Coordinates of C-alpha atoms in Angstrom, one line a residue:
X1 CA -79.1 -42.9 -106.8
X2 CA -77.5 -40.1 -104.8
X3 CA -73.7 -39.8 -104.0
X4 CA -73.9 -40.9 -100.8
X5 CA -75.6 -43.9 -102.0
X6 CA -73.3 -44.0 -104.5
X7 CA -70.5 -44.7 -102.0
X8 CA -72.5 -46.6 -99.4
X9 CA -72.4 -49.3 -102.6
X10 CA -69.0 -48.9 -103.6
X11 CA -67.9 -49.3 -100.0
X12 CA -70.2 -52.2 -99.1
X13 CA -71.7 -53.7 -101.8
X14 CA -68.7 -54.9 -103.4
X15 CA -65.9 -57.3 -102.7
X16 CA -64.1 -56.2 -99.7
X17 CA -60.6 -54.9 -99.2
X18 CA -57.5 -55.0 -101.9
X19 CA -57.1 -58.2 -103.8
X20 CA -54.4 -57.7 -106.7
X21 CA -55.2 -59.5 -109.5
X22 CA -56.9 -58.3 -112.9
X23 CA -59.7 -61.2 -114.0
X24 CA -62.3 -59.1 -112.3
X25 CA -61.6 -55.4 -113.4
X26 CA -60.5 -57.2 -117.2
X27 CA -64.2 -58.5 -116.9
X28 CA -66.0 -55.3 -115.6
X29 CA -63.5 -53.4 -118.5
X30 CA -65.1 -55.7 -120.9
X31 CA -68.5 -55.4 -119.8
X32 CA -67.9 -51.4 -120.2
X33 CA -66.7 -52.1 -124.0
X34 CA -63.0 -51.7 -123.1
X35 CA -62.6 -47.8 -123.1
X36 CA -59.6 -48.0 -121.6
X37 CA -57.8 -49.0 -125.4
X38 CA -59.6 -46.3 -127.0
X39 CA -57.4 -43.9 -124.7
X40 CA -54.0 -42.2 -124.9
X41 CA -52.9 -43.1 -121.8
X42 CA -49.9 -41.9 -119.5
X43 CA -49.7 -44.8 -116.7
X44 CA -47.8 -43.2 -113.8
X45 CA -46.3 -45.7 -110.6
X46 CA -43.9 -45.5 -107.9
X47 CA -43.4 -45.9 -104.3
X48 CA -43.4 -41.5 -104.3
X49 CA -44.0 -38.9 -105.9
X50 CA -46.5 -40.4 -108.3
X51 CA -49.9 -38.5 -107.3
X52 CA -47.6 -35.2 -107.5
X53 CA -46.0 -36.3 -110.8
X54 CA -49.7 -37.2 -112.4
X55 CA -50.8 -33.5 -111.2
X56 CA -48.0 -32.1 -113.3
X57 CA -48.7 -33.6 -116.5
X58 CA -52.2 -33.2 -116.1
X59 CA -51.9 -29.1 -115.3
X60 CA -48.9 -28.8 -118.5
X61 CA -50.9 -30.5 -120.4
X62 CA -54.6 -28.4 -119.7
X63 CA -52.7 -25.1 -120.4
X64 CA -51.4 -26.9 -123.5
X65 CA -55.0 -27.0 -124.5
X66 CA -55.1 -30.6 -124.2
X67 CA -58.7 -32.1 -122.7
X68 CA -57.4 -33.8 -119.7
X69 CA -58.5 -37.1 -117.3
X70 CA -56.9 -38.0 -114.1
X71 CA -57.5 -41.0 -111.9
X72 CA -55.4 -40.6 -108.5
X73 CA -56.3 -42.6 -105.1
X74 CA -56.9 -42.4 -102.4
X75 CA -59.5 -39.1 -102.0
X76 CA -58.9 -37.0 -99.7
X77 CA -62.5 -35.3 -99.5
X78 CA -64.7 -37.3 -101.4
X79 CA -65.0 -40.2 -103.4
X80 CA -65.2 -38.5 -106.7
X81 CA -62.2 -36.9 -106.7
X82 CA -60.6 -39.7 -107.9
X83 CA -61.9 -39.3 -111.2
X84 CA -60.9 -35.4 -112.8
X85 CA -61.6 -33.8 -115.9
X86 CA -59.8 -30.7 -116.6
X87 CA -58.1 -30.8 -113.3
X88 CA -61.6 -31.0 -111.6
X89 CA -63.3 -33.6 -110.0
X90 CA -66.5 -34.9 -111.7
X91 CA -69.8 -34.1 -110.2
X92 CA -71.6 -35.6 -108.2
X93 CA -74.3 -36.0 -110.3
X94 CA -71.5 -37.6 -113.2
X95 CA -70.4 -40.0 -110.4
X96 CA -73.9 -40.9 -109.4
X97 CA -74.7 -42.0 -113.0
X98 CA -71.4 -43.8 -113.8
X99 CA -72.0 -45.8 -110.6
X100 CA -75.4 -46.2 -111.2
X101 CA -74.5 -47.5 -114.5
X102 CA -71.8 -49.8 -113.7
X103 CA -73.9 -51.4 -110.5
X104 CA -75.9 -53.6 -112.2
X105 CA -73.1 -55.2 -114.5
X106 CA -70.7 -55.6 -111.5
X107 CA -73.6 -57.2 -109.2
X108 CA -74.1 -60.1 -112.0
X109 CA -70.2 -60.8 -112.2
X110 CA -69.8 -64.4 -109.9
X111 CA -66.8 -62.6 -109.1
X112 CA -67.6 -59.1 -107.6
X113 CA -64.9 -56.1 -108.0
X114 CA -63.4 -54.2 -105.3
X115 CA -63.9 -50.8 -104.9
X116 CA -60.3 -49.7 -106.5
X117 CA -61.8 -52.2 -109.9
X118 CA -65.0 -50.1 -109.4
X119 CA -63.3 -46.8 -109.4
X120 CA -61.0 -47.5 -112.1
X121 CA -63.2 -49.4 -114.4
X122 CA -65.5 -46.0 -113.8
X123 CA -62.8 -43.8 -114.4
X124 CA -61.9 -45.2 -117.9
X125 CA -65.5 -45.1 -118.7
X126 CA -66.0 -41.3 -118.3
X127 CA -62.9 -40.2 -119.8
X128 CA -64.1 -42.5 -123.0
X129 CA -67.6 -40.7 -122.7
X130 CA -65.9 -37.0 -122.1
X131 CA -63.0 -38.1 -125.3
X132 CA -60.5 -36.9 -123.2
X133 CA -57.7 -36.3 -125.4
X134 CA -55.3 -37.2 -123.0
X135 CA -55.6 -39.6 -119.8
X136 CA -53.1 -40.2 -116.9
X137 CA -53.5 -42.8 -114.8
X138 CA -51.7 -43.2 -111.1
X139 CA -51.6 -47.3 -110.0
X140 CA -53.1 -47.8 -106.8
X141 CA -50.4 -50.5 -105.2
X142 CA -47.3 -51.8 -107.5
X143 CA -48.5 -52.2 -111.3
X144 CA -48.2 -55.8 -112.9
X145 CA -51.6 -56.5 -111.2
X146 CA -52.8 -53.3 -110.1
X147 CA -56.7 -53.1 -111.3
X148 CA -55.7 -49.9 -113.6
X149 CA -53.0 -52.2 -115.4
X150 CA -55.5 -53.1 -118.5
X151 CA -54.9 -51.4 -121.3
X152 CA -53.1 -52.4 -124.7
X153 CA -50.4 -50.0 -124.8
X154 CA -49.5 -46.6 -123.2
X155 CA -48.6 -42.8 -124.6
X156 CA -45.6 -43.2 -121.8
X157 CA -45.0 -45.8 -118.8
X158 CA -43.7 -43.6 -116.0
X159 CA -41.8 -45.7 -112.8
X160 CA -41.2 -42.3 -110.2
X161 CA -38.9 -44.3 -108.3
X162 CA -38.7 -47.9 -106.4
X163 CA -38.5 -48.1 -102.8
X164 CA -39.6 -50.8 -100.0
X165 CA -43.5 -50.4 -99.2
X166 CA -46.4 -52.4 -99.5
X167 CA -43.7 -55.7 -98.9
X168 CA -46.7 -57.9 -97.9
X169 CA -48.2 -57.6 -101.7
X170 CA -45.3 -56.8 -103.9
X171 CA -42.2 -58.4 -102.1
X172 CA -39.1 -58.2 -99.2
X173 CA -36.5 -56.6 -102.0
X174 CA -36.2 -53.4 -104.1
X175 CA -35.8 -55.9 -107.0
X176 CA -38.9 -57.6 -106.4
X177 CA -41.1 -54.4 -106.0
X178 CA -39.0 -52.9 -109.5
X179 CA -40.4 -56.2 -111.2
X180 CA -44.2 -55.3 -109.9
X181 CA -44.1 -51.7 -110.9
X182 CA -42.1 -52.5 -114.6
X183 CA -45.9 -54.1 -115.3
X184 CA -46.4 -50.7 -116.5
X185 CA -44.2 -51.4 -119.8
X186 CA -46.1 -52.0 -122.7
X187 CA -44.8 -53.2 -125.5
X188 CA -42.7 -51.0 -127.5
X189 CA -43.9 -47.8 -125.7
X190 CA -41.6 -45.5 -124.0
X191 CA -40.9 -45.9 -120.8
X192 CA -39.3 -43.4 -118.1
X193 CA -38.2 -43.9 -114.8
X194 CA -37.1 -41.6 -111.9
X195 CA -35.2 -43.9 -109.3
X196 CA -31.6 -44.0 -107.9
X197 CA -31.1 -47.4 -107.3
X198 CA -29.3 -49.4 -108.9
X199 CA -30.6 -53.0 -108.5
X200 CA -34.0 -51.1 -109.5
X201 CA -32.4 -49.6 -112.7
X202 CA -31.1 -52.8 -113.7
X203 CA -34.8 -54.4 -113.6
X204 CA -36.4 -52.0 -115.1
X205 CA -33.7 -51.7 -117.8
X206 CA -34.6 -55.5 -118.6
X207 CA -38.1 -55.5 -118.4
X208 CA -37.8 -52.7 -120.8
X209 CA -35.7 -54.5 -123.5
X210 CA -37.9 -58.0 -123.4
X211 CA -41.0 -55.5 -124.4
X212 CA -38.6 -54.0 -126.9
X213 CA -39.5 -50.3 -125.6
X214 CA -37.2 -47.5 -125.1
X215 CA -36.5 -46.3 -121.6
X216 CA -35.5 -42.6 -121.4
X217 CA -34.0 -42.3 -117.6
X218 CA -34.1 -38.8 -115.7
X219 CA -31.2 -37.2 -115.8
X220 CA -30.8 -35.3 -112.1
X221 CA -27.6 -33.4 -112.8
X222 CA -29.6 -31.4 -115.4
X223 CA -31.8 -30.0 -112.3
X224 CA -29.9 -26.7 -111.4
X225 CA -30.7 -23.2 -109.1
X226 CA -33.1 -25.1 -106.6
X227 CA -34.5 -22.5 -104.8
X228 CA -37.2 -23.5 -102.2
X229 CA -39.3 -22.4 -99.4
X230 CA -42.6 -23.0 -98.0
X231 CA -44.7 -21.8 -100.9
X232 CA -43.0 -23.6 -103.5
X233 CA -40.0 -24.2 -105.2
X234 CA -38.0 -22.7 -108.4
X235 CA -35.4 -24.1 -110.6
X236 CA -33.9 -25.5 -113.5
X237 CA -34.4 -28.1 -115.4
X238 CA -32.5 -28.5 -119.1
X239 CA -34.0 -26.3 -121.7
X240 CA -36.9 -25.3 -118.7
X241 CA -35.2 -22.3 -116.6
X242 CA -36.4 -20.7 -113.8
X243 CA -39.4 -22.9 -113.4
X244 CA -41.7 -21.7 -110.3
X245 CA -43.7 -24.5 -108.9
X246 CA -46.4 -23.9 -106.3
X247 CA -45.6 -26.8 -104.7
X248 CA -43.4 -27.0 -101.6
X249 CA -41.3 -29.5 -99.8
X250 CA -37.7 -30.1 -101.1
X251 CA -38.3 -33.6 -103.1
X252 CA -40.8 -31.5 -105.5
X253 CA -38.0 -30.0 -107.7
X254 CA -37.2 -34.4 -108.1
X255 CA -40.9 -34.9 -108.9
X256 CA -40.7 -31.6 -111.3
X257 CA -38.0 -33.2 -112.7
X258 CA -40.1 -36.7 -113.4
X259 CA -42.9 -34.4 -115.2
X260 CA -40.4 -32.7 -117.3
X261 CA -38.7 -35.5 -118.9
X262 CA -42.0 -36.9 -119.3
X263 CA -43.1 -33.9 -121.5
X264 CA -40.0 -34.2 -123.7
X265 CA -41.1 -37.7 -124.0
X266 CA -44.7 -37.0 -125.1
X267 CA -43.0 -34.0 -127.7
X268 CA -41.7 -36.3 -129.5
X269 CA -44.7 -38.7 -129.7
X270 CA -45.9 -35.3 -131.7
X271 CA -48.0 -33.6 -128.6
X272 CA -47.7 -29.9 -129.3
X273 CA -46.4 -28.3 -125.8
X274 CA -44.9 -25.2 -125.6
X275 CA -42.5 -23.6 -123.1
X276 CA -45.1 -21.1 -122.3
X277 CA -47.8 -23.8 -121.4
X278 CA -45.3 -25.7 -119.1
X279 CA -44.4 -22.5 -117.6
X280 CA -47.4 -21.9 -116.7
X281 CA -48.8 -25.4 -115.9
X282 CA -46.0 -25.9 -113.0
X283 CA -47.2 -22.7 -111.7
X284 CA -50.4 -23.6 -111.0
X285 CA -50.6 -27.2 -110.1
X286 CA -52.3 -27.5 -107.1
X287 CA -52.3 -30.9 -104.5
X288 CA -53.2 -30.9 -100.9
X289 CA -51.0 -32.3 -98.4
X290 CA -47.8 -32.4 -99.7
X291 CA -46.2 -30.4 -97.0
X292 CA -48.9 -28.1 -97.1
X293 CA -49.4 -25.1 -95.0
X294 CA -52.8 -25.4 -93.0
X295 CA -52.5 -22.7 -90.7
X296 CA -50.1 -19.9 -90.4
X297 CA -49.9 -19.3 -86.5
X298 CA -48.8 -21.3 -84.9
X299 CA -47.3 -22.7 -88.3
X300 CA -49.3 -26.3 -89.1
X301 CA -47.8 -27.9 -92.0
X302 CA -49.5 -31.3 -93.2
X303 CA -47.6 -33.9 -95.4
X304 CA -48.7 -37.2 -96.2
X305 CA -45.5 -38.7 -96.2
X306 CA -46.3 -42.6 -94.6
X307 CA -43.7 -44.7 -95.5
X308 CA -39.4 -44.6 -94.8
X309 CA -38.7 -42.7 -98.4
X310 CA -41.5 -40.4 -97.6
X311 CA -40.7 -39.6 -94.2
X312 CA -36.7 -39.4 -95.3
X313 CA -37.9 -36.0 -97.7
X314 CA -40.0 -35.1 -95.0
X315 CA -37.2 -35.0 -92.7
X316 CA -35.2 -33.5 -94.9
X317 CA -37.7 -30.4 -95.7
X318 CA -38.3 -30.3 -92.3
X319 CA -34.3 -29.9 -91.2
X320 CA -33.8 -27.5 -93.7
X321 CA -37.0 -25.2 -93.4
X322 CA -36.8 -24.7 -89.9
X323 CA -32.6 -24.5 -89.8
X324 CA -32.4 -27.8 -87.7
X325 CA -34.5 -26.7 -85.0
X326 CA -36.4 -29.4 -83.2
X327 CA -40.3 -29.2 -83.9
X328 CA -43.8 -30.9 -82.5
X329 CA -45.5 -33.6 -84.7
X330 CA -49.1 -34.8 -85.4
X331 CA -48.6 -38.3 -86.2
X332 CA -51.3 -41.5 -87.4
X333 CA -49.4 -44.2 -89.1
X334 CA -50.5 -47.4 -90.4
X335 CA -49.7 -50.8 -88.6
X336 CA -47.8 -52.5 -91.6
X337 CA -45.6 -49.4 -92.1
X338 CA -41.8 -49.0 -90.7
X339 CA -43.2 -46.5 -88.0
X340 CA -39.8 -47.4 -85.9
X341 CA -37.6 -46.6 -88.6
X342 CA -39.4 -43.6 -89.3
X343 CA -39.4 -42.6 -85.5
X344 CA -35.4 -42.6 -85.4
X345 CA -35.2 -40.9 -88.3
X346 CA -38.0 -37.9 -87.1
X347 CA -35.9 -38.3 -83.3
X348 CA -33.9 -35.8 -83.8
X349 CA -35.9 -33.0 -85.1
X350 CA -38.7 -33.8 -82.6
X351 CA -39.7 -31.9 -79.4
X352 CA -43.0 -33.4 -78.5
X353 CA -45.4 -36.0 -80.4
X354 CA -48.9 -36.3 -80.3
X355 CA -50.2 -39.6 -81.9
X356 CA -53.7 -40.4 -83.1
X357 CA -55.4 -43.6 -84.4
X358 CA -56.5 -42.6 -88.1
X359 CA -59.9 -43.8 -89.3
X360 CA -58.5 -46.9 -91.1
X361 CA -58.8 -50.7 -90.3
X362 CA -54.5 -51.2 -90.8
X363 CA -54.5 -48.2 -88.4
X364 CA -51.8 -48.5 -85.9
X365 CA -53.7 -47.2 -82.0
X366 CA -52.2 -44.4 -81.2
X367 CA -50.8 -45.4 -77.7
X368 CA -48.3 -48.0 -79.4
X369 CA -47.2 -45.0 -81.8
X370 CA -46.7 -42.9 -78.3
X371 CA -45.0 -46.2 -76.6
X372 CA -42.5 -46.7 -79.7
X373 CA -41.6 -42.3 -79.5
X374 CA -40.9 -42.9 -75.6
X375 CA -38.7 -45.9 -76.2
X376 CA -36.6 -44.2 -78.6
X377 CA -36.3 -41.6 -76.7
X378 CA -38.8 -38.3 -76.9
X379 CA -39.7 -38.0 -73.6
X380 CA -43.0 -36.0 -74.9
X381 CA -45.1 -38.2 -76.4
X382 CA -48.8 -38.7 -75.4
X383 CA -51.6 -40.8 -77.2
X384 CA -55.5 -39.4 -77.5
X385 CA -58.5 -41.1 -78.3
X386 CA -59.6 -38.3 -80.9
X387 CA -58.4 -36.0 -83.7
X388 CA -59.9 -33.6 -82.2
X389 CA -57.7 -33.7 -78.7
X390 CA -54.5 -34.3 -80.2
X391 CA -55.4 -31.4 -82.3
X392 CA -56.3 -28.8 -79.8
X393 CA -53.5 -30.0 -76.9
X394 CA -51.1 -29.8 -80.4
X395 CA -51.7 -26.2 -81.3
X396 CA -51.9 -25.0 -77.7
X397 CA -48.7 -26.4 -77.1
X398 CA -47.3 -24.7 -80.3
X399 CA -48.2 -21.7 -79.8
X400 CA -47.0 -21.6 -76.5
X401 CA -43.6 -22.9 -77.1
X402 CA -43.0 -20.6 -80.6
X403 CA -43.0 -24.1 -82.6
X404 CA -44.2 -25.4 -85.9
X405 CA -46.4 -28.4 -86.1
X406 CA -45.9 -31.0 -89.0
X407 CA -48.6 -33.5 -89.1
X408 CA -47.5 -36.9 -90.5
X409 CA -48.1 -40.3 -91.6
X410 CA -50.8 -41.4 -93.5
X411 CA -53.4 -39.2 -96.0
X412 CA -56.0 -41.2 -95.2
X413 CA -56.6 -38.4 -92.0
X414 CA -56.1 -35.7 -93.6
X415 CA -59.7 -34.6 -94.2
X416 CA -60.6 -34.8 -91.1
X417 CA -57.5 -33.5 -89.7
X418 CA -57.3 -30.6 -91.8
X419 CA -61.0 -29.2 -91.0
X420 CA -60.4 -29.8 -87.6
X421 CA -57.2 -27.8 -87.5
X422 CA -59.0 -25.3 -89.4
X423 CA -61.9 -25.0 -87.2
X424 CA -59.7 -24.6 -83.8
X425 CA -57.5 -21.5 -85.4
X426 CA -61.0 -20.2 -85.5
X427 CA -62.0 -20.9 -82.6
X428 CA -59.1 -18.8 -81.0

């Protein structure tokens, strides 16, 4: 089997779309000989933050000397970045054989898996093969019946925060989506959780009492001396001072904050991680498109922010990078998003849009983005039918007009969004 193979199968020969539930993935897991209870396991959710949070612990603990998995979702570039050992993606020839393995086993279930229960079930497989020493693990959607809810217990339940997405699957109110992701508490294993609000707090707190766990909450007056700009951020955090991390975007120190009290967490389950190892782990986590810098001139900046919490930091990084001033934006959003929400929030810092229809089948077309920018107000908004237009009409105009660019709304385009940008600087 060759990878591309690999994912024509995953991607077609398997049960279609998301389906939350956990008979199917339990049953594939079993199939596999449940590796995923033979692993110390951080299980990471939230409606933010998480993917950035998960990259954290897994970079603090590699430079504690710890042999690391990661399973994050979606991929950006390809399929197997999903599944990471030592902060690096497996090979293709590693995912070829994992899939190759698991096809035949899936294929005789009366039930097939989706491709998330393929991926996970996969991932737990590999990091049982490569003894990881430790694994984190970012849900895909929610937690109670997210496909990589299986195992026994947990090093450390992490909840980033709680705020309204994904309402179709895991409810209409912040309480209902606190009681999906609290599916990450296991029994009597420490739980942490990142959020401000209230009604969300007082979920989580009960969930965590009825499994009889201890919930350690972030404290966010201990984070001190923020000092950010567009190639990362430094601050304080506790006993942690003058942390540098190399990621940017003013909700990062939050996230740091997250990965921080995690650590203290994981101390005093007994892992051995110095000051000098988190030092340097924050310095050197990497993570594309988290209001990443693509090109320098005319300034593109690409963050995946796709939903109203994401695009609220993303206006807020935006207001205070740029000193208010009003910029142009590269925009794709999904249909069952709050696109006009974000829209009036974006409004004011927004000269001119150009909208695109990502490569997605919950894409939203790109003229009703354009439509919904014009009715609330920004005069300059114009649809394409490509990438690659929106792209090359979007820098021309920047660099004409002395403006940054901030590409927004979903991940799912950045790939191709971010070669393309790429390949018309050089073009220039």
């Amino acid at each position: 089997m060759k990878y591309e193979e690999a994912v024509t199968y995953i991607k077609e020969g398997v049960s279609p779309g998301s389906r939350p539930g956990l008979e199917r993935v339990s049953r594939l897991l079993a199939l596999l000989g449940d590796p995923q209870n033979e692993l110390k396991i951080i299980h990471v959710t939230g409606t933010n933050g998480k993917g950035s949070v998960c990259t954290m612990l897994e970079s603090i603990l590699g430079a504690a000397g710890y042999k690391t998995g990661l399973f994050t979702s979606p991929y950006i570039r390809k399929m197997n970045e999903c599944i990471r050992l030592d902060k690096q993606p497996i090979s293709d020839e590693s995912f070829c054989d994992i899939i190759n393995f698991i096809r035949p086993l899936a294929d005789a279930m009366e039930d097939r898996p989706t491709e998330f229960e393929i991926l996970s079930a996969a991932a737990m497989k590999v990091f049982h093969q490569k003894k990881c020493d430790v694994v984190i693990c970012e849900t895909g959607m929610g937690a109670r019946l997210d496909a990589t809810n299986t195992m026994k217990e947990t090093l450390a339940s992490v909840i980033v925060n709680v705020e309204l997405d994904h309402m179709g699957f895991l409810g209409d109110t912040i309480e209902k989506i606190a009681f999906e992701k609290a599916g990450v508490i296991k029994q009597g294993c420490p739980v942490i959780f990142g959020g401000a609000r209230e009604n969300a707090r007082q979920v989580i707190e009960e969930q965590t009492k009825a499994r009889k766990a201890k919930l350690t909450m972030v404290d966010y007056n201990a984070l001190e001396n923020v000092r950010t700009d567009l190639g990362g951020c430094t601050f304080d955090f506790k006993e942690y001072r003058d942390i540098r991390l190399s990621l940017p975007g003013l909700y990062q120190p939050s996230n740091g904050a997250v990965a921080l009290t995690v650590i203290s967490v994981l101390k005093e389950r007994g892992l051995a991680i110095s000051g000098d190892a988190v030092r340097s782990g924050m310095q050197s986590v990497s993570w594309p498109a988290r209001f990443e810098t693509i090109i320098k001139e005319p300034l593109t900046i690409y963050d995946g922010a796709h939903n109203m919490a994401g695009i609220t930091v993303a206006v807020d990084s935006i207001r205070t990078y740029f000193d208010g001033q009003k910029v142009n934006i590269f925009m794709g959003v999904m249909a069952d998003k709050e696109y006009d929400a974000m829209i009036e929030l974006l409004k004011p810092y927004t000269n001119a849009v150009y909208t695109v229809t990502p490569a997605n089948p919950r894409a939203l077309p790109a003229e009703r983005l354009a439509d919904c920018f014009r009715k609330h107000g920004v005069r300059k908004a114009e649809a394409f039918d490509t990438l690659r237009d929106a792209a090359e009409c979007a820098l021309k105009d920047s660099m004409r007009e002395g403006k940054p660019l901030i590409a927004l709304g979903t991940l799912y385009m950045y790939e191709e969004a971010e070669r393309i940008f790429r390949q018309c600087a050089a073009q220039r």
